Amino acid sequence: CSWPVLPGFPLISQLESQKYVETIGTLLKNIDYSTHFIYGGNADFDNMKGFFRSHGFDKFYGREIFSDETFSTSWGVSDEALFNKSLEILKKEPAPFLSVILTISNHPPYLYPEDASFKRVDSNENEVARLNAFKYSDWALGEFMFEVKKLPLYNRTIFVILGDHGFIADEFDQNRSIE
């Protein structure tokens, strides 16, 4: 929604964020786009469902659409599982639509399925877990784009890829001390 990220102050969960503000969701909904949010975790976390509902999104897909056997961390399912499920959803979605997909693999504890077939960083560096999580996330996104290119929707779709926040060094330092 183009709101700045302020460390320690998540706007999404603040009462002020529930006031009407035009977003891409409200603008596109007003011209008959279907709007939805796909996330591999709990859609109520940090008031995401409430926030997006207040800002033009109708459908919410969260952890409940994945089987219990799906690889997950405390944040939610792996990026690969999320993108695969997103493909299933997007294939059925009538045009025009706006879809927001929020991934979690780039969050601590930086875990991903061991059987994922991406080339890992082989290093003794302290940041190897984070670097491999980044590589995994990049690989999963690449696989998603490879598959979505096969769909008719690809030629009529604009893809915008953003991070939900930057890397917080203190967060990494805290995780390193735990390892």
mmCIF file of C-alpha atoms in Angstrom, residues 4-142:
data_model
loop_
_atom_site.group_PDB
_atom_site.id
_atom_site.type_symbol
_atom_site.label_atom_id
_atom_site.label_comp_id
_atom_site.label_asym_id
_atom_site.label_seq_id
_atom_site.Cartn_x
_atom_site.Cartn_y
_atom_site.Cartn_z
ATOM 1 C CA PRO A 4 6.814 3.205 4.772
ATOM 2 C CA VAL A 5 8.166 0.547 7.104
ATOM 3 C CA LEU A 6 9.206 1.958 10.453
ATOM 4 C CA PRO A 7 11.288 -0.395 12.621
ATOM 5 C CA GLY A 8 9.374 -1.361 15.733
ATOM 6 C CA PHE A 9 6.172 0.323 14.521
ATOM 7 C CA PRO A 10 4.183 -1.956 12.202
ATOM 8 C CA LEU A 11 1.683 0.373 10.570
ATOM 9 C CA ILE A 12 -0.428 -2.544 9.406
ATOM 10 C CA SER A 13 -1.464 -3.316 12.992
ATOM 11 C CA GLN A 14 -2.062 0.287 14.075
ATOM 12 C CA LEU A 15 -5.581 1.651 14.451
ATOM 13 C CA GLU A 16 -4.643 4.574 12.205
ATOM 14 C CA SER A 17 -4.054 2.174 9.313
ATOM 15 C CA GLN A 18 -7.713 1.145 9.342
ATOM 16 C CA LYS A 19 -8.892 4.571 8.180
ATOM 17 C CA TYR A 20 -9.819 4.839 4.525
ATOM 18 C CA VAL A 21 -6.798 5.366 2.333
ATOM 19 C CA GLU A 22 -6.837 4.699 -1.373
ATOM 20 C CA THR A 23 -4.610 1.781 -2.271
ATOM 21 C CA ILE A 24 -4.082 -0.230 -5.416
ATOM 22 C CA GLY A 25 -6.652 -2.633 -3.953
ATOM 23 C CA THR A 26 -9.391 -0.013 -3.569
ATOM 24 C CA LEU A 27 -8.614 1.589 -6.927
ATOM 25 C CA LEU A 28 -8.729 -1.674 -8.867
ATOM 26 C CA LYS A 29 -11.741 -2.982 -6.952
ATOM 27 C CA ASN A 30 -13.603 0.157 -8.048
ATOM 28 C CA ILE A 31 -13.106 -0.869 -11.680
ATOM 29 C CA ASP A 32 -14.309 -4.432 -11.111
ATOM 30 C CA TYR A 33 -11.059 -6.246 -10.401
ATOM 31 C CA SER A 34 -11.187 -9.266 -8.169
ATOM 32 C CA THR A 35 -8.731 -8.676 -5.324
ATOM 33 C CA HIS A 36 -7.053 -11.252 -3.137
ATOM 34 C CA PHE A 37 -4.172 -11.864 -0.767
ATOM 35 C CA ILE A 38 -2.265 -15.167 -0.648
ATOM 36 C CA TYR A 39 -0.045 -15.924 2.340
ATOM 37 C CA GLY A 40 1.333 -19.187 3.664
ATOM 38 C CA GLY A 41 0.874 -18.215 7.298
ATOM 39 C CA ASN A 42 -1.951 -17.068 9.540
ATOM 40 C CA ALA A 43 -3.750 -14.297 7.602
ATOM 41 C CA ASP A 44 -4.841 -12.775 10.917
ATOM 42 C CA PHE A 45 -1.210 -12.311 12.022
ATOM 43 C CA ASP A 46 -0.355 -8.658 12.532
ATOM 44 C CA ASN A 47 -3.915 -7.808 11.485
ATOM 45 C CA MET A 48 -3.137 -8.547 7.824
ATOM 46 C CA LYS A 49 -6.656 -9.724 7.016
ATOM 47 C CA GLY A 50 -8.213 -6.704 8.736
ATOM 48 C CA PHE A 51 -5.837 -4.308 7.053
ATOM 49 C CA PHE A 52 -6.312 -5.701 3.562
ATOM 50 C CA ARG A 53 -10.079 -6.012 4.005
ATOM 51 C CA SER A 54 -10.153 -2.300 4.894
ATOM 52 C CA HIS A 55 -8.145 -1.532 1.774
ATOM 53 C CA GLY A 56 -10.036 -3.220 -1.030
ATOM 54 C CA PHE A 57 -9.218 -6.932 -0.797
ATOM 55 C CA ASP A 58 -12.027 -9.498 -0.845
ATOM 56 C CA LYS A 59 -10.419 -12.928 -0.730
ATOM 57 C CA PHE A 60 -7.840 -14.197 1.755
ATOM 58 C CA TYR A 61 -5.881 -17.382 1.491
ATOM 59 C CA GLY A 62 -3.750 -18.399 4.451
ATOM 60 C CA ARG A 63 -2.172 -21.419 6.095
ATOM 61 C CA GLU A 64 -5.522 -23.207 6.208
ATOM 62 C CA ILE A 65 -5.421 -23.949 2.444
ATOM 63 C CA PHE A 66 -2.272 -26.072 2.822
ATOM 64 C CA SER A 67 -2.071 -29.626 4.097
ATOM 65 C CA ASP A 68 -0.547 -30.308 7.503
ATOM 66 C CA GLU A 69 2.321 -32.127 5.746
ATOM 67 C CA THR A 70 3.435 -28.986 3.875
ATOM 68 C CA PHE A 71 6.894 -27.796 4.951
ATOM 69 C CA SER A 72 6.410 -24.905 7.357
ATOM 70 C CA THR A 73 8.271 -22.712 9.775
ATOM 71 C CA SER A 74 6.761 -20.687 12.600
ATOM 72 C CA TRP A 75 5.899 -18.042 9.959
ATOM 73 C CA GLY A 76 4.138 -20.325 7.486
ATOM 74 C CA VAL A 77 4.704 -22.586 4.495
ATOM 75 C CA SER A 78 7.740 -22.537 2.233
ATOM 76 C CA ASP A 79 7.891 -20.184 -0.732
ATOM 77 C CA GLU A 80 7.803 -23.125 -3.125
ATOM 78 C CA ALA A 81 4.546 -24.430 -1.617
ATOM 79 C CA LEU A 82 3.079 -20.927 -1.571
ATOM 80 C CA PHE A 83 3.916 -20.279 -5.219
ATOM 81 C CA ASN A 84 2.573 -23.690 -6.281
ATOM 82 C CA LYS A 85 -0.721 -23.025 -4.491
ATOM 83 C CA SER A 86 -0.783 -19.494 -5.931
ATOM 84 C CA LEU A 87 -0.533 -20.964 -9.430
ATOM 85 C CA GLU A 88 -3.578 -23.140 -8.714
ATOM 86 C CA ILE A 89 -5.509 -20.073 -7.543
ATOM 87 C CA LEU A 90 -4.395 -17.809 -10.399
ATOM 88 C CA LYS A 91 -5.342 -20.409 -13.034
ATOM 89 C CA LYS A 92 -8.959 -20.258 -11.822
ATOM 90 C CA GLU A 93 -9.171 -16.485 -11.308
ATOM 91 C CA PRO A 94 -11.220 -14.652 -13.951
ATOM 92 C CA ALA A 95 -9.666 -11.509 -15.392
ATOM 93 C CA PRO A 96 -9.151 -8.854 -14.315
ATOM 94 C CA PHE A 97 -7.659 -9.474 -10.886
ATOM 95 C CA LEU A 98 -5.104 -8.195 -8.417
ATOM 96 C CA SER A 99 -3.219 -10.797 -6.442
ATOM 97 C CA VAL A 100 -0.794 -10.087 -3.619
ATOM 98 C CA ILE A 101 1.439 -13.004 -2.625
ATOM 99 C CA LEU A 102 3.436 -12.650 0.588
ATOM 100 C CA THR A 103 6.321 -15.094 1.076
ATOM 101 C CA ILE A 104 8.140 -15.897 4.330
ATOM 102 C CA SER A 105 11.344 -17.792 3.565
ATOM 103 C CA ASN A 106 13.506 -14.693 3.993
ATOM 104 C CA HIS A 107 12.534 -14.390 7.651
ATOM 105 C CA PRO A 108 14.425 -15.933 10.544
ATOM 106 C CA PRO A 109 14.973 -18.772 11.234
ATOM 107 C CA TYR A 110 15.806 -18.938 7.490
ATOM 108 C CA LEU A 111 14.546 -22.462 6.916
ATOM 109 C CA TYR A 112 13.478 -24.115 3.676
ATOM 110 C CA PRO A 113 12.752 -27.674 2.496
ATOM 111 C CA GLU A 114 15.946 -29.717 2.407
ATOM 112 C CA ASP A 115 14.886 -31.369 -0.858
ATOM 113 C CA ALA A 116 14.575 -28.043 -2.713
ATOM 114 C CA SER A 117 16.746 -28.224 -5.817
ATOM 115 C CA PHE A 118 18.543 -24.880 -5.780
ATOM 116 C CA LYS A 119 22.325 -24.388 -5.644
ATOM 117 C CA ARG A 120 23.277 -23.634 -2.053
ATOM 118 C CA VAL A 121 25.961 -21.354 -0.740
ATOM 119 C CA ASP A 122 28.744 -23.578 0.559
ATOM 120 C CA SER A 123 30.541 -21.573 3.181
ATOM 121 C CA ASN A 124 31.451 -21.438 6.825
ATOM 122 C CA GLU A 125 30.303 -17.835 7.041
ATOM 123 C CA ASN A 126 27.955 -16.936 9.868
ATOM 124 C CA GLU A 127 25.373 -15.747 7.356
ATOM 125 C CA VAL A 128 25.147 -19.015 5.383
ATOM 126 C CA ALA A 129 21.611 -19.811 6.622
ATOM 127 C CA ARG A 130 20.348 -16.372 5.598
ATOM 128 C CA LEU A 131 22.166 -16.468 2.251
ATOM 129 C CA ASN A 132 20.748 -19.897 1.446
ATOM 130 C CA ALA A 133 17.259 -18.733 2.408
ATOM 131 C CA PHE A 134 17.680 -15.847 -0.040
ATOM 132 C CA LYS A 135 18.873 -18.221 -2.748
ATOM 133 C CA TYR A 136 15.971 -20.564 -2.011
ATOM 134 C CA SER A 137 13.450 -17.733 -2.182
ATOM 135 C CA ASP A 138 14.951 -16.508 -5.457
ATOM 136 C CA TRP A 139 14.855 -20.045 -6.867
ATOM 137 C CA ALA A 140 11.205 -20.533 -5.819
ATOM 138 C CA LEU A 141 10.245 -17.220 -7.443
ATOM 139 C CA GLY A 142 12.098 -18.230 -10.617
#
